[in-house]
Amino acid sequence: MAAPKKKKNNVTKTKSNLKKLDYRANPTHSITPFLMFNANIEEVAKFYASVFKKSKIITANPMQGEFILNGQKFTAYNGGPEFKFTWGVSFMISVETQKEVDYYWNALLANGGKESMCGWLQDQFGMYWQVTPKILLQLISHKDPIKAERATQAMLKMKKIDIAILKEAVS
């Protein structure tokens, strides 16, 4: 019996000789978020499918459903009022541009969502999201600690992240 072939890992070397992991979506995730809502799951699935352009509702009825948002599969169940989300678990949406920040921010706040701080919000169903431009993470972890601190202080004053203000803070 031949030994199984080893899968190539997605590790590449960077200029600083540190390993960098590249994420590649796997169509059959081995970990699927299972979300207990106090809401009609058919409405939940339709709302999220309307927000995320690369989405698919696999199945949905008022009690349970499965859907895919930007390549990530979710399972959802209507568990009743005793189930409430906290921001101890949230979903981070990684974006490139201010236009994308604005789009997700406004779409997820629709119908009664609530703004929080530092790019966090709670949608109408109580789920917590972080709308995070990649530049934010780069700037708050900048190799120059003064620039990193300026970016962090700018972020701490924001609700929705403003890329122009972040860039200005470190210039």
Coordinates of C-alpha atoms in Angstrom, one line a residue:
M1 CA 0.0 0.0 0.0
A2 CA 1.5 3.3 -1.1
A3 CA 1.8 6.1 1.4
P4 CA -0.8 8.9 0.9
K5 CA 0.5 11.9 -1.0
K6 CA 1.3 14.8 1.1
K7 CA -0.8 17.9 0.5
K8 CA 1.2 21.0 -0.3
N9 CA 0.8 23.6 2.4
N10 CA 0.2 27.1 1.5
V11 CA 3.3 28.6 3.0
T12 CA 5.5 31.0 1.1
K13 CA 8.6 32.9 2.1
T14 CA 8.5 36.7 2.4
K15 CA 11.3 39.1 2.0
S16 CA 11.9 39.1 5.8
N17 CA 12.2 35.3 5.6
L18 CA 9.1 34.8 7.8
K19 CA 6.5 32.3 6.7
K20 CA 3.3 33.7 5.4
L21 CA 0.1 31.6 5.2
D22 CA -2.1 32.1 2.2
Y23 CA -5.7 31.2 2.8
R24 CA -7.3 29.2 0.0
A25 CA -11.0 28.5 0.3
N26 CA -11.9 24.9 0.6
P27 CA -15.4 24.0 -0.7
T28 CA -15.8 21.3 2.0
H29 CA -14.9 23.1 5.2
S30 CA -14.4 20.8 8.2
I31 CA -15.6 23.5 10.6
T32 CA -18.9 25.1 9.9
P33 CA -20.3 27.9 12.1
F34 CA -23.6 26.7 13.6
L35 CA -25.6 29.8 14.6
M36 CA -28.6 29.8 17.0
F37 CA -30.8 32.8 16.2
N38 CA -34.0 34.0 17.7
A39 CA -35.4 34.7 14.2
N40 CA -37.0 33.2 11.2
I41 CA -34.0 31.5 9.5
E42 CA -35.5 31.9 6.0
E43 CA -35.5 35.6 6.6
V44 CA -31.9 35.4 8.0
A45 CA -30.7 33.5 5.0
K46 CA -32.3 35.8 2.5
F47 CA -31.0 38.9 4.2
Y48 CA -27.4 37.6 4.3
A49 CA -27.7 36.4 0.7
S50 CA -28.7 39.9 -0.4
V51 CA -25.7 41.4 1.4
F52 CA -23.0 39.1 0.2
K53 CA -22.6 38.9 -3.5
K54 CA -21.0 35.5 -3.6
S55 CA -23.7 33.7 -1.7
K56 CA -26.1 30.7 -2.0
I57 CA -28.9 29.5 0.1
I58 CA -28.7 25.7 0.2
T59 CA -31.8 25.2 2.2
A60 CA -33.9 27.5 4.5
N61 CA -37.2 27.4 6.3
P62 CA -38.4 29.3 9.4
M63 CA -36.6 26.9 11.7
Q64 CA -33.3 25.9 10.1
G65 CA -31.1 26.5 7.1
E66 CA -27.8 26.3 5.4
F67 CA -26.2 29.0 3.3
I68 CA -22.8 30.0 1.9
L69 CA -21.5 33.5 2.2
N70 CA -18.3 34.4 0.3
G71 CA -17.3 30.8 0.3
Q72 CA -18.0 30.1 4.0
K73 CA -20.8 27.7 4.8
F74 CA -23.1 28.4 7.8
T75 CA -25.7 26.4 9.4
A76 CA -28.5 28.3 11.3
Y77 CA -31.3 27.3 13.6
N78 CA -34.1 29.3 15.2
G79 CA -33.5 28.4 18.9
G80 CA -35.8 31.0 20.4
P81 CA -35.3 34.0 22.7
E82 CA -32.8 32.4 25.1
F83 CA -30.2 32.5 22.3
K84 CA -28.4 35.8 22.0
F85 CA -25.1 36.6 20.3
T86 CA -22.3 38.5 22.0
W87 CA -19.4 40.3 20.4
G88 CA -17.2 37.6 22.0
V89 CA -17.7 35.9 18.6
S90 CA -18.0 37.9 15.5
F91 CA -17.4 37.6 11.8
M92 CA -14.7 39.8 10.2
I93 CA -15.3 40.9 6.6
S94 CA -11.9 41.7 5.1
V95 CA -12.1 44.4 2.4
E96 CA -9.8 46.5 0.3
T97 CA -11.5 49.8 -0.3
Q98 CA -13.6 52.5 1.4
K99 CA -16.4 51.7 -1.0
E100 CA -16.5 48.1 0.3
V101 CA -16.4 49.3 3.9
D102 CA -19.3 51.6 3.2
Y103 CA -21.3 48.9 1.4
Y104 CA -21.0 46.3 4.1
W105 CA -21.5 48.8 6.9
N106 CA -24.7 50.2 5.5
A107 CA -26.1 46.9 4.3
L108 CA -25.6 45.1 7.6
L109 CA -27.0 48.1 9.6
A110 CA -30.2 48.1 7.5
N111 CA -33.5 47.3 9.2
G112 CA -32.3 48.0 12.8
G113 CA -28.7 47.2 13.1
K114 CA -26.5 49.0 15.6
E115 CA -23.1 50.7 15.2
S116 CA -20.4 49.9 17.7
M117 CA -16.8 51.0 17.8
C118 CA -13.6 50.3 15.8
G119 CA -15.4 48.8 12.7
W120 CA -17.8 46.6 14.7
L121 CA -21.6 46.5 14.3
Q122 CA -24.5 44.3 15.2
D123 CA -27.0 43.5 12.5
Q124 CA -30.8 43.3 12.8
F125 CA -30.6 39.6 13.9
G126 CA -28.1 40.3 16.7
M127 CA -25.0 38.9 14.9
Y128 CA -21.8 40.9 15.4
W129 CA -19.6 41.8 12.4
Q130 CA -16.3 43.6 11.9
V131 CA -15.9 45.5 8.6
T132 CA -12.2 45.6 8.4
P133 CA -10.1 47.1 5.6
K134 CA -6.8 45.2 5.2
I135 CA -4.9 48.5 5.5
L136 CA -6.2 48.9 9.1
L137 CA -4.5 45.7 10.2
Q138 CA -1.3 46.7 8.3
L139 CA -1.2 50.1 9.9
I140 CA -2.0 49.1 13.5
S141 CA 0.8 46.5 13.3
H142 CA 3.3 48.8 11.5
K143 CA 7.0 48.2 12.1
D144 CA 7.3 51.8 13.2
P145 CA 5.7 51.7 16.7
I146 CA 4.9 55.4 16.5
K147 CA 2.9 54.9 13.3
A148 CA 1.2 51.9 14.7
E149 CA 0.2 53.8 17.8
R150 CA -1.2 56.7 15.6
A151 CA -3.2 54.3 13.5
T152 CA -4.5 52.6 16.7
Q153 CA -5.5 55.9 18.2
A154 CA -7.3 57.0 15.0
M155 CA -9.2 53.7 14.9
L156 CA -10.3 54.0 18.5
K157 CA -12.1 57.2 17.7
M158 CA -14.1 55.6 14.8
K159 CA -17.2 53.6 14.5
K160 CA -17.1 52.8 10.8
I161 CA -13.5 52.7 9.7
D162 CA -12.4 55.6 7.5
I163 CA -9.3 54.6 5.4
A164 CA -8.4 58.2 4.5
I165 CA -8.2 59.2 8.2
L166 CA -6.1 56.2 9.0
K167 CA -3.6 57.0 6.3
E168 CA -3.5 60.6 7.4
A169 CA -2.8 59.6 11.0
V170 CA 0.3 57.8 10.0
S171 CA 1.7 60.3 7.4

